Coordinates of C-alpha atoms in Angstrom, one line a residue:
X18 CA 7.8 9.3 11.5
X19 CA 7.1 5.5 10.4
X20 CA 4.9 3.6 13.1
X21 CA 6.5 0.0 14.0
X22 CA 9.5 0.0 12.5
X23 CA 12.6 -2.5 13.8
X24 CA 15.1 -0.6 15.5
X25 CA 17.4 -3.6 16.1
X26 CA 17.1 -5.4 12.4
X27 CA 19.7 -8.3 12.6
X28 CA 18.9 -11.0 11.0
X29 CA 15.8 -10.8 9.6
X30 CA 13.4 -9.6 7.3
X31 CA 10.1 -8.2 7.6
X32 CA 9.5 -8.0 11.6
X33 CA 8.1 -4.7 13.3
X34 CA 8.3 -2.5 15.6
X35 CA 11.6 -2.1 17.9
X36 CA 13.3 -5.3 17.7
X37 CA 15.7 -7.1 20.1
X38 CA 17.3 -7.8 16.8
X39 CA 38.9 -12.3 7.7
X40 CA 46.2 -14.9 7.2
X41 CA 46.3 -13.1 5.3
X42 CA 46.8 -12.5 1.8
X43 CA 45.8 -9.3 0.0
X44 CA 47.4 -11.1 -3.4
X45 CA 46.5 -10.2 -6.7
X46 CA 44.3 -13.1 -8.4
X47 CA 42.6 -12.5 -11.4
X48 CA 39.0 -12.6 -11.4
X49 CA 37.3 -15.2 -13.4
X50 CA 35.7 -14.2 -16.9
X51 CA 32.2 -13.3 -15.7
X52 CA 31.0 -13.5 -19.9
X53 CA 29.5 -16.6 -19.5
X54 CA 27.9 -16.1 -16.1
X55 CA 25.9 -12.9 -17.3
X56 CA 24.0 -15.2 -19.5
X57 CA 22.6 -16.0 -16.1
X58 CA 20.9 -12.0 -15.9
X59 CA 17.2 -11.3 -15.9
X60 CA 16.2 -8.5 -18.1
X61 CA 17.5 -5.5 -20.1
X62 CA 21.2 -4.7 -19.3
X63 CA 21.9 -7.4 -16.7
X64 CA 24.7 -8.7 -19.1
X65 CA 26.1 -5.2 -19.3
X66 CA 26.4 -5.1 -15.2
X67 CA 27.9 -8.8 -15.4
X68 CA 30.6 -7.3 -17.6
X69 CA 30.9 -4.1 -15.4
X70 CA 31.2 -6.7 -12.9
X71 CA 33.8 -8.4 -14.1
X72 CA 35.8 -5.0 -14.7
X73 CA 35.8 -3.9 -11.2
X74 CA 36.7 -7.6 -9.9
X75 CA 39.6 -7.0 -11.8
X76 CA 40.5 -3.9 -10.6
X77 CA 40.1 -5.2 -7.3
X78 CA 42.2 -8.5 -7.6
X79 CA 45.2 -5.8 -8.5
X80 CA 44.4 -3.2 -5.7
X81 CA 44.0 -6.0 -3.1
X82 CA 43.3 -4.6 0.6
X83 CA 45.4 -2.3 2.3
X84 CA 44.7 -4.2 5.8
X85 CA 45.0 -2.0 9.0
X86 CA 44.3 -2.3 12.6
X87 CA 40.8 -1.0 13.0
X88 CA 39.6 2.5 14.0
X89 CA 39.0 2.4 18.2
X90 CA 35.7 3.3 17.7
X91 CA 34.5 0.2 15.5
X92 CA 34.9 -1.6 18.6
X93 CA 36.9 -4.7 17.2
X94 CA 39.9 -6.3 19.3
X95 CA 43.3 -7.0 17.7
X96 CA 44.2 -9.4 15.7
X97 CA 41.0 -8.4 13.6
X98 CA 42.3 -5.7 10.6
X99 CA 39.8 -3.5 8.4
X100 CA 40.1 -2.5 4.9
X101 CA 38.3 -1.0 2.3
X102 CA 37.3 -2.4 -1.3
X103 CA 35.9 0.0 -3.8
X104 CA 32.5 -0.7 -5.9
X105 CA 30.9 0.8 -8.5
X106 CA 27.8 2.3 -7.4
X107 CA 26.1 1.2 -11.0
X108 CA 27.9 -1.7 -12.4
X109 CA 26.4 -0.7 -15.7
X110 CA 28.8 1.9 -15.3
X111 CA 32.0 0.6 -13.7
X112 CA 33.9 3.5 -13.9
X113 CA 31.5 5.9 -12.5
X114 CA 30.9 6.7 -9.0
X115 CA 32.5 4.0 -6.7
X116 CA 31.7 3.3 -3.1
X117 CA 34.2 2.0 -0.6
X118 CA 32.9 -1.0 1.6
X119 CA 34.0 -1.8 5.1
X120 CA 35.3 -5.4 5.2
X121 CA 37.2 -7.0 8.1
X122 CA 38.9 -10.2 8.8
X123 CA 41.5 -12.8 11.5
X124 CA 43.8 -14.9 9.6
X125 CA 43.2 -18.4 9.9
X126 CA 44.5 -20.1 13.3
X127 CA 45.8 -23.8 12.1
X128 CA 48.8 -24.5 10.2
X129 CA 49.8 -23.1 7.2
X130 CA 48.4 -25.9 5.5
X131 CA 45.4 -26.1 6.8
X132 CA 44.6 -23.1 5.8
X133 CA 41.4 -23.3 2.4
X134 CA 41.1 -19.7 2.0
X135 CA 38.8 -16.8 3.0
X136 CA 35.5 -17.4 4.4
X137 CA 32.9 -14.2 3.9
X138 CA 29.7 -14.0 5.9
X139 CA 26.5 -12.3 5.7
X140 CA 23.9 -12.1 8.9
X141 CA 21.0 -11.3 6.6
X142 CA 18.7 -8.4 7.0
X143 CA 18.9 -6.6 4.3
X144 CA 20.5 -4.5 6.8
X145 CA 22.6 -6.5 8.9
X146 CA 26.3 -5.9 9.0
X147 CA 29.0 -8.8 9.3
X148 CA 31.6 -6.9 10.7
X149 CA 31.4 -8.9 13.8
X150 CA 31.8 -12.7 12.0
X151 CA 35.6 -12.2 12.9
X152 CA 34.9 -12.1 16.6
X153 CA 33.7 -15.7 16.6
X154 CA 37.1 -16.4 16.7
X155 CA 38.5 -13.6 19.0
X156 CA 36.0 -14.7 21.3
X157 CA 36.7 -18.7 21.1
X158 CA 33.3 -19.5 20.1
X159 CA 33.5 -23.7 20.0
X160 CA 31.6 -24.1 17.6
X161 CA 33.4 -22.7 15.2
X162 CA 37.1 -23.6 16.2
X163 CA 37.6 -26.4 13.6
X164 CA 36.7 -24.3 10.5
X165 CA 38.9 -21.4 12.0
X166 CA 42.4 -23.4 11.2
X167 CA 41.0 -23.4 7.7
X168 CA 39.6 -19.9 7.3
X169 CA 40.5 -16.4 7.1
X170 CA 36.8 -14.8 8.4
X171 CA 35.8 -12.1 6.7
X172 CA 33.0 -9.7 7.7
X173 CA 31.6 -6.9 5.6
X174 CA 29.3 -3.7 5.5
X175 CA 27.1 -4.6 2.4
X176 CA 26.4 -1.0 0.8
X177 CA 24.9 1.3 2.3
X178 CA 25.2 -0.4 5.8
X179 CA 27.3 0.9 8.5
X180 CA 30.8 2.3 7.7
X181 CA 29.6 1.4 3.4
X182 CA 28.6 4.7 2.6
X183 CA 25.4 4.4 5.0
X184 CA 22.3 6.0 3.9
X185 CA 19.0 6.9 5.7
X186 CA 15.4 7.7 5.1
X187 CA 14.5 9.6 8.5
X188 CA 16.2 11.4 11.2
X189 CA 17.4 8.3 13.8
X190 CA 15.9 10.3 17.4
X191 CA 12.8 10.3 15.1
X192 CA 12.7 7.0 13.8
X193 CA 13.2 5.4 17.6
X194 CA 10.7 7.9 19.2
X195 CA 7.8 6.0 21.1
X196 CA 4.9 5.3 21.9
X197 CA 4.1 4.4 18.6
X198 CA 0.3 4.0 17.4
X199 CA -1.4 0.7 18.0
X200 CA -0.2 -1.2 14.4
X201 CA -4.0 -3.0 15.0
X202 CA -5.6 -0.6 13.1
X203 CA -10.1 0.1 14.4
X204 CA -10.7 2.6 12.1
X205 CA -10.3 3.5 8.3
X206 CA -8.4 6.8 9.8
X207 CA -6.4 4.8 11.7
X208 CA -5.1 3.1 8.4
X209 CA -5.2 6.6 6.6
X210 CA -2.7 7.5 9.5
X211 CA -0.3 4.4 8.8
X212 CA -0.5 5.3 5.2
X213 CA 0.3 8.5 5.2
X214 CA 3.6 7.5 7.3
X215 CA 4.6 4.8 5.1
X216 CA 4.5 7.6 2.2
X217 CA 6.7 9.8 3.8
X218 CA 8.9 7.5 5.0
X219 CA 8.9 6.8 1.0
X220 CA 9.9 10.4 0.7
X221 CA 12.5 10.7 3.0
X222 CA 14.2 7.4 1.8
X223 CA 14.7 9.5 -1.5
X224 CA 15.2 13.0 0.2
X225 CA 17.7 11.5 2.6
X226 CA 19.5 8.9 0.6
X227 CA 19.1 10.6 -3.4
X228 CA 17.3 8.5 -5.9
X229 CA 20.6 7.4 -8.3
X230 CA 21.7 5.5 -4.9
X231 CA 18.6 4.0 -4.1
X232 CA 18.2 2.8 -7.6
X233 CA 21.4 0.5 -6.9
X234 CA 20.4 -0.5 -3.5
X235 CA 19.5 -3.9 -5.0
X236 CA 20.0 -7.9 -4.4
X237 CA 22.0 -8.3 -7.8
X238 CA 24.5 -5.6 -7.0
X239 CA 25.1 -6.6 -3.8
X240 CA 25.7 -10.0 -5.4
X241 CA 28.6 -8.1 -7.6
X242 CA 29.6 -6.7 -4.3
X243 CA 30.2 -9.7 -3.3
X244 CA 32.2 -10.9 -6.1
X245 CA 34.6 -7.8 -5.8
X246 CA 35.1 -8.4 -2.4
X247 CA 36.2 -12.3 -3.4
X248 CA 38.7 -10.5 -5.8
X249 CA 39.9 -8.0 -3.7
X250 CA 41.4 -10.9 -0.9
X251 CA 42.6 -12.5 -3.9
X252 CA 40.6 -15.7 -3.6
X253 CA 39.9 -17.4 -7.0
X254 CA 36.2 -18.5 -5.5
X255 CA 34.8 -17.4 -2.8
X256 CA 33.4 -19.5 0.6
X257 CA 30.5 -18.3 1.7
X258 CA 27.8 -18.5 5.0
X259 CA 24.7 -16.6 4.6
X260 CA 22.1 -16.5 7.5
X261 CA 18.6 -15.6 6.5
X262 CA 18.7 -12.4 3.4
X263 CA 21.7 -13.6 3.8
X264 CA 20.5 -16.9 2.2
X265 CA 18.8 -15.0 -0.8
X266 CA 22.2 -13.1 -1.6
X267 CA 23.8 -16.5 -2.0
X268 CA 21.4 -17.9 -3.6
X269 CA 21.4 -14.6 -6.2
X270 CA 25.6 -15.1 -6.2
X271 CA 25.2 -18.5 -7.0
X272 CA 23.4 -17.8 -9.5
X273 CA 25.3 -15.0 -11.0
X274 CA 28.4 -16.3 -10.4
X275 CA 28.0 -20.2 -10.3
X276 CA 31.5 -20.9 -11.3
X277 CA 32.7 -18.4 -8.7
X278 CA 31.4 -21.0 -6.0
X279 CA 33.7 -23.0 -4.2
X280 CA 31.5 -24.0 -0.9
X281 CA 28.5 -22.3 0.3
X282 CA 26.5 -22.9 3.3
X283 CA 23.0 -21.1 3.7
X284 CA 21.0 -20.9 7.1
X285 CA 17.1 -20.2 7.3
X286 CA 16.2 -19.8 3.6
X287 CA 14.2 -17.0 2.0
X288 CA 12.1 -18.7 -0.6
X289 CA 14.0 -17.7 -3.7
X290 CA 11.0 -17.9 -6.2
X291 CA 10.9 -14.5 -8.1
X292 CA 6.9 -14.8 -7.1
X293 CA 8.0 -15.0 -3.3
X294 CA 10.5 -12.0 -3.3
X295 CA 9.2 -9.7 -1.6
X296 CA 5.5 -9.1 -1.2
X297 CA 4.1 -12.6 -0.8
X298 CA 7.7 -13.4 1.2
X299 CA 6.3 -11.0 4.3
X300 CA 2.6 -12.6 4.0
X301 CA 4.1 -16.0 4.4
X302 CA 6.1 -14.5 7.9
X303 CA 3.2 -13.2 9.5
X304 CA 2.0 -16.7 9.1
X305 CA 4.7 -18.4 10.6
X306 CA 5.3 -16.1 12.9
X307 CA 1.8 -17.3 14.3
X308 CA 3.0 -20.9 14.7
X309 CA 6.1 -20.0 16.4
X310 CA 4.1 -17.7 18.7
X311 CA 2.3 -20.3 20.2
X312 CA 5.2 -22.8 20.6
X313 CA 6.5 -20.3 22.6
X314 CA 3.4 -19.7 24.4
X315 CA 3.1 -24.0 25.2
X316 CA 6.7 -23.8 26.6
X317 CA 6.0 -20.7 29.0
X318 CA 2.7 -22.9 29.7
X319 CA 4.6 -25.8 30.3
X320 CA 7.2 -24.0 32.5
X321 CA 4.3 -22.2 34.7
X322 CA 6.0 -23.2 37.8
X323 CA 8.7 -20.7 36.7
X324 CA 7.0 -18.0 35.3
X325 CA 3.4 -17.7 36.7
X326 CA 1.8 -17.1 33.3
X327 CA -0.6 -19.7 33.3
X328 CA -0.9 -23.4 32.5
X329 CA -2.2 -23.8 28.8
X330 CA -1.5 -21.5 26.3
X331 CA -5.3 -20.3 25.8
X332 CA -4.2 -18.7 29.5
X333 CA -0.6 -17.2 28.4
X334 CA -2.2 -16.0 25.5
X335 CA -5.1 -14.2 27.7
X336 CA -2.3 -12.3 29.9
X337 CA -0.5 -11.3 26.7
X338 CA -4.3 -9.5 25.4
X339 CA -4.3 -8.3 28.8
X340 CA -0.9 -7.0 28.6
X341 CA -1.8 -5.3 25.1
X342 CA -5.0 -3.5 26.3
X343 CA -3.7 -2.3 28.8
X344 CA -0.5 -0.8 27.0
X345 CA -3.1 0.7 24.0
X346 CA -4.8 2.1 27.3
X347 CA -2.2 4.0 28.6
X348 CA 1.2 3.5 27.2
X349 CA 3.3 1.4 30.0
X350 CA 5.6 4.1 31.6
X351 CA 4.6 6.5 28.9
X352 CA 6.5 4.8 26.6
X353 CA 5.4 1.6 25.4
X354 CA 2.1 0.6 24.1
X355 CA 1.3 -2.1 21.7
X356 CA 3.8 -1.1 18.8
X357 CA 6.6 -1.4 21.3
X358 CA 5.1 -4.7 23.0
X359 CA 5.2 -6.8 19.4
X360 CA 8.5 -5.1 18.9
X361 CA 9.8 -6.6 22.0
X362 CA 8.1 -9.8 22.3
X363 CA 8.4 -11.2 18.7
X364 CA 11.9 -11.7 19.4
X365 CA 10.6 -14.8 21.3
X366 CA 9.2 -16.3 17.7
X367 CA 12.7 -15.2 16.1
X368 CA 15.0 -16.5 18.8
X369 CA 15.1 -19.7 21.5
X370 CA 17.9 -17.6 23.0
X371 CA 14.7 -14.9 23.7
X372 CA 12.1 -17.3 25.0
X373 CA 13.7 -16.9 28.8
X374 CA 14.4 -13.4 29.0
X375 CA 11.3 -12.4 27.3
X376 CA 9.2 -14.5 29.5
X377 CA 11.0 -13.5 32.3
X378 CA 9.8 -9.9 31.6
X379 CA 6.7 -10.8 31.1
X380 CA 6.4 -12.4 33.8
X381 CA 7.8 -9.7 36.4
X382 CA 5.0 -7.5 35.0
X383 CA 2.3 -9.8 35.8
X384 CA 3.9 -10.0 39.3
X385 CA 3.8 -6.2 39.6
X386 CA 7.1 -5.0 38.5
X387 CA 6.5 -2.7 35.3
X388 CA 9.1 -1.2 35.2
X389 CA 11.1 -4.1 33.6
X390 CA 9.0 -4.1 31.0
X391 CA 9.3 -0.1 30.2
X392 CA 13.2 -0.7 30.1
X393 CA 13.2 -3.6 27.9
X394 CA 10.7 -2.5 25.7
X395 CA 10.9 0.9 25.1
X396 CA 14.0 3.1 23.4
X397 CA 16.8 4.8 24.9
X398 CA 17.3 8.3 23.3
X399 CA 20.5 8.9 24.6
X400 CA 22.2 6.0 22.7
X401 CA 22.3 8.1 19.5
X402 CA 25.1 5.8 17.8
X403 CA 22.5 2.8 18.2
X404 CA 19.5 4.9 17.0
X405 CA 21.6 5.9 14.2
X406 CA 22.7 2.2 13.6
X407 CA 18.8 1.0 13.6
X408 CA 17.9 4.1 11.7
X409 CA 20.5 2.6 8.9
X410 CA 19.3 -0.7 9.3
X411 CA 15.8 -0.3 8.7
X412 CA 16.1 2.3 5.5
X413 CA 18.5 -0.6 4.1
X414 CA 15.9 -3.5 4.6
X415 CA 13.3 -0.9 2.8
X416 CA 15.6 0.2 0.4
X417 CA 17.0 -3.2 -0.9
X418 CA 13.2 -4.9 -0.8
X419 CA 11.4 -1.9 -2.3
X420 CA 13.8 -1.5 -5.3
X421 CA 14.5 -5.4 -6.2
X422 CA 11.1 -6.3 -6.8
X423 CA 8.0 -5.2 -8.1
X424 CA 5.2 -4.6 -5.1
X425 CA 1.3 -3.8 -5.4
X426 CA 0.8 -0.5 -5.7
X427 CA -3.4 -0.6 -5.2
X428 CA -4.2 0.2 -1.5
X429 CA -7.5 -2.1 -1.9
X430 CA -4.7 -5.3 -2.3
X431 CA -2.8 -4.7 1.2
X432 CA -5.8 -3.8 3.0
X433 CA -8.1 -7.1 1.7
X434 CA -5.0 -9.3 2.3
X435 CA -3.8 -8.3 5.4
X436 CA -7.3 -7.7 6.4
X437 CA -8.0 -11.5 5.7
X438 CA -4.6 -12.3 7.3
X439 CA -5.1 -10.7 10.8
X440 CA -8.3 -12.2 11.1
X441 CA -6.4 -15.6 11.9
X442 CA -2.6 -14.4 12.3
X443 CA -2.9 -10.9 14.1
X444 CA 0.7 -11.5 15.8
X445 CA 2.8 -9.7 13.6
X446 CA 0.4 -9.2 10.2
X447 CA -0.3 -5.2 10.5
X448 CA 3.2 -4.7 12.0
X449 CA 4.6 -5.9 9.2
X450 CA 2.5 -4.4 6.5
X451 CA 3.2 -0.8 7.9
X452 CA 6.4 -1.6 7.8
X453 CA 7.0 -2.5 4.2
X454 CA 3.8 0.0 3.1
X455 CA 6.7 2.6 1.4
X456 CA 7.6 -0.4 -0.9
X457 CA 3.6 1.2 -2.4
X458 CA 4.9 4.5 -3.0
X459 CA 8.7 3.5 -4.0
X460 CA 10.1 7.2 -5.4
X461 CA 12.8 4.8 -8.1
X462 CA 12.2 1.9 -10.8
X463 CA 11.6 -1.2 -9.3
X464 CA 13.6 -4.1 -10.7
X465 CA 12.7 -8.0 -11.7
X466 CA 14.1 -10.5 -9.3
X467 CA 17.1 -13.0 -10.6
X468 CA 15.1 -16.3 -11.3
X469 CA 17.1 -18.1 -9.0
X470 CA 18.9 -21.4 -10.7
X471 CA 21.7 -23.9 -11.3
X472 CA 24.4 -22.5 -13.8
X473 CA 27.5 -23.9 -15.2
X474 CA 30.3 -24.8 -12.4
X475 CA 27.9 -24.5 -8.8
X476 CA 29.2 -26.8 -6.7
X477 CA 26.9 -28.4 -3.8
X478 CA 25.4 -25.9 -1.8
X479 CA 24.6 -27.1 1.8
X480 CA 21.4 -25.7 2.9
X481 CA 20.2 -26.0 6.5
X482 CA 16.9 -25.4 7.9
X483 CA 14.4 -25.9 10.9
X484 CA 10.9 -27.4 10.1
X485 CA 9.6 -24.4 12.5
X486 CA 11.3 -20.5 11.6
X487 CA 9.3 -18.1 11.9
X488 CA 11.4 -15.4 9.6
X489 CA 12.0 -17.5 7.1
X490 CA 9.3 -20.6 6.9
X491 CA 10.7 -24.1 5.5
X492 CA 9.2 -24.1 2.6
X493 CA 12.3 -21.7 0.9
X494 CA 14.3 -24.1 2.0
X495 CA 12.8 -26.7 0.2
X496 CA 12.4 -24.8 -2.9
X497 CA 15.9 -23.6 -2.9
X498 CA 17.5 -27.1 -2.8
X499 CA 15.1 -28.1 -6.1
X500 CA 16.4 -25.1 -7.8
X501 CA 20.4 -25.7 -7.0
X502 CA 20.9 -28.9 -8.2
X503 CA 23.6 -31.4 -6.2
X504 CA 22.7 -29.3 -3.2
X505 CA 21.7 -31.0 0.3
X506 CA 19.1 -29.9 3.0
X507 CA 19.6 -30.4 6.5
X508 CA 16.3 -30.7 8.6
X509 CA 16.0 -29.8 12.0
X510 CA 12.6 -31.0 12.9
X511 CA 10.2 -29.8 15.3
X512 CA 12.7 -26.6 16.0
X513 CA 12.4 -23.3 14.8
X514 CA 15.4 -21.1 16.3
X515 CA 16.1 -18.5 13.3
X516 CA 19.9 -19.0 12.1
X517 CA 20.4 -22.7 12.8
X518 CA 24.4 -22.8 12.5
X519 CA 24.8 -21.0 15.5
X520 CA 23.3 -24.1 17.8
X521 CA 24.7 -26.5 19.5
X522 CA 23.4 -29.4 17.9
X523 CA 25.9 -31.9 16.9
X524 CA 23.8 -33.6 14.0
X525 CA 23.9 -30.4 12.3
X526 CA 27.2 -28.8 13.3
X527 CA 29.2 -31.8 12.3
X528 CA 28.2 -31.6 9.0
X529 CA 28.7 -28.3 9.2
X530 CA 32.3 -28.3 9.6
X531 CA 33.0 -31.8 7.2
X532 CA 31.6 -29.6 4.5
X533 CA 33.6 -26.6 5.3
X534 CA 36.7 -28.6 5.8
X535 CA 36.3 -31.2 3.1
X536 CA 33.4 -30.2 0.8
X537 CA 31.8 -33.5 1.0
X538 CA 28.2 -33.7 1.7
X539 CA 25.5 -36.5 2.6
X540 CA 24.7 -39.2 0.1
X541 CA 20.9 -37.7 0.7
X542 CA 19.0 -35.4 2.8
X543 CA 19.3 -35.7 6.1
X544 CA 16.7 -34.7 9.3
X545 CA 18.2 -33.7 12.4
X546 CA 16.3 -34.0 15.9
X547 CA 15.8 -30.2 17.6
X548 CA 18.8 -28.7 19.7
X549 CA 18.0 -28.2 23.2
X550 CA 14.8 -26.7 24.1
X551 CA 15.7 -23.3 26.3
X552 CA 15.6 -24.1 30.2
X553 CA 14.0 -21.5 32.8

């Protein structure tokens, strides 16, 4: 099986190991012409898709959704209803094989004139499902209570995720199995070892899943997914948030589809550059990931009182080599060595909400009590519907970055840069290139990205950002909001939480819900001080 490979993907890209990681109207509105957007297509045969496109949003403005309560076992509470909306597997070929994709939504809660429309969500991954977005009101989450008299939220399975014809590249008990090796590699066998996984992972992507899928399992069609599913609730343009990949999808919509656009709001921005996407994306991430590291590793210092870790970060960081040593030793309960430790511990770089519970851990260990440790970090076997879940997950994220861009296929290139890398980043930076390694040995055609721009009809796009993310490093913000023109950036400076709309941090989520409500926008950029830094 693959060494260090996410079993929790959420919503992120490119992390390792076994990660913490919508009333109602199904009314028939006809799609908008989607000619002149497929002048906005890359390459051979993209206009041909934009048309094919354009066919099945048809089809779906006239079939709607046949909205039901949801099966038991999906595990959402009434009022949320689930439907299906049916997509060409190739959009070169519309009339071809379709796939039915899992969508979900709660009708607005204000007034019948309040109400703007539909709003669709995507977490990010590739990977991550949306199905829960809908619980955000269920659940009262007050954050999002103003935009909810306004909005239907909408929540799908992009395809192959989920319930949206799912597909896998190894058996799930397999994939979660641990210990793991030490992603650190000492020896040229030990890379040998990691390369020879990441082939047959490779192998079993196309054994498990079938080539002609795979070949489809790309940004662009998921982009057209999109734009069927904005037909099929019979919304003339479609409201979007997209969290992390989830920022890349818009950003691939928008420029697909720019007339399509009525708001869209993207958190924690993938660089969009076709140079970025994906190689030199995940090289950027193990450097962030660095920085965000050792913010955490200052707080635990600074909260040493609590958590007995030590006083300066030089001495947190010494307990965590300790810590890894040891593990590469002799696995922690038999279970979790190094692999498993990253897993575990880099959702403190990803998350604020992580920094407690992680050091908490960490901190029992030092104190003598392993066996928190062994149950936070290592799988559970038995939970065969999650394994199966992460399993999915993972062979998406591989699967969607493998086929929509072209990677290095020279062995000598990963090894001299991740080589160089480590040397001053060694967090995350093998992890992670074991991880995306099958992208080497990709068994199907591997695509040119969208060059990401402004077309004819893109409204202002609201694009939000902190100065500190470790996924998804500021930069793609900043080159994002060049490349949409009228768009605005919001700044959260000095904070690097991944997925910034879900903080309470009035700066940021006032403007939030003014441009959901109202589409209005800044005169200019705007910088917001951090949220609240996580208390012991």
């Amino acid at each position: 099986m693959r060494s260090k490979r996410p079993t929790n993907r959420v919503a992120a890209f490119g992390s390792a190991g076994v990660l913490v990681t919508a009333t109602l109207i199904a009314g028939a509105v006809a799609a908008p012409s989607a000619t002149a957007d497929a002048r906005h297509g890359q390459g051979h045969g993209q206009s041909r898709e934009q048309r094919g496109a354009a066919v099945a949003a048809e089809r779906a403005a006239k079939a709607g959704i046949d909205w039901q309560d949801c099966p038991a076992d999906w595990g959402f509470e009434k009022p949320i209803q689930c439907g299906w909306v049916s997509v060409p597997l190739d959009y070169a070929h519309p009339y071809g094989k379709q796939l039915k994709l899992a969508v979900d939504r709660i009708g607005s809660t204000g007034t019948k004139e309040e109400r703007q429309g539909a709003l669709v969500y995507n977490p990010g991954g590739p990977g991550g499902s949306g199905m829960r977005f809908p619980r955000r009101v269920t659940t009262k989450s007050p954050l999002w209570v103003n935009t909810a008299k306004a909005y239907d939220f909408v929540g799908f399975d992009p395809r192959g995720v989920g319930h949206s014809a799912p597909i896998s590249c190894i058996d799930p008990q397999e994939f979660v199995k641990a210990p793991k090796a030490d992603p650190v590699p000492d020896t040229e066998a030990d890379k040998l070892a990691q390369r020879k996984l990441a082939a047959e992972y490779a192998d079993g992507c196309a054994e498990r899943t079938g080539k002609a899928v795979l070949a489809q399992m790309t940004t662009p069609n998921t982009a057209r997914d999109l734009d069927v599913i904005r037909a099929a609730l019979g919304e003339k343009k479609l409201n979007y948030l997209g969290v992390s990949y989830g920022t890349y999808l818009g950003a691939v919509y928008g420029t697909l589809f720019p007339g399509h656009v009525r708001r869209m709001i993207v958190d924690s921005v993938v660089n969009p550059s076709r140079d970025n996407i994906w190689y030199q994306a995940n090289l950027e991430q193990d450097i962030a990931f660095e920085g965000r590291w050792k913010d955490w590793e200052d707080w635990v210092a600074k909260n040493d009182a609590s958590f007995h870790l030590g006083d300066t970060r030089a001495k947190v960081q010494d307990q965590w080599l300790k810590l890894r040593a040891t593990a590469k030793k002799s696995p922690l309960g038999g279970v979790v060595g190094p692999a498993e430790l990253i897993s575990f511990f880099q959702s403190a770089p990803y998350y604020d909400s992580s920094w407690v519970p992680v050091a908490s851990v960490f901190s029992k260990y030092v104190a003598g009590d392993t066996q928190a440790l062994v149950d936070a970090a290592s799988p559970d076997l038995s939970d065969t519907a999650g394994n199966i879940s992460s399993e999915n997950g993972n062979a998406v994220y591989t699967a969607v970055e493998c086929t929509d861009a072209q990677w290095p296929t020279s062995w000598k290139k990963w090894d001299r840069d991740n080589t160089k890398l480590n040397a001053q980043y060694p967090f995350m930076t093998w992890a992670n290139a074991w991880m995306n390694l099958p992208c080497a040995s990709w068994p199907v055609k591997q695509q040119s990205p969208v060059e990401v721009r402004t077309g004819k009809g893109l409204p202002p796009v609201l694009i939000v950002q902190s100065t500190n993310d470790a996924a998804t490093p500021y930069p793609g913000a900043v080159e994002l909001h060049k490349r949409f023109k009228g768009s605005r950036l919001i700044t959260e400076q000095g904070a690097g939480s991944h997925g910034v709309t879900g903080l309470v941090n009035p700066c940021i989520n006032g403007r939030v819900d003014t441009y959901l409500l109202t589409g209005k926008t800044d005169a200019a950029d705007v910088t917001c001080t951090p949220h609240a830094t996580p208390q012991p």
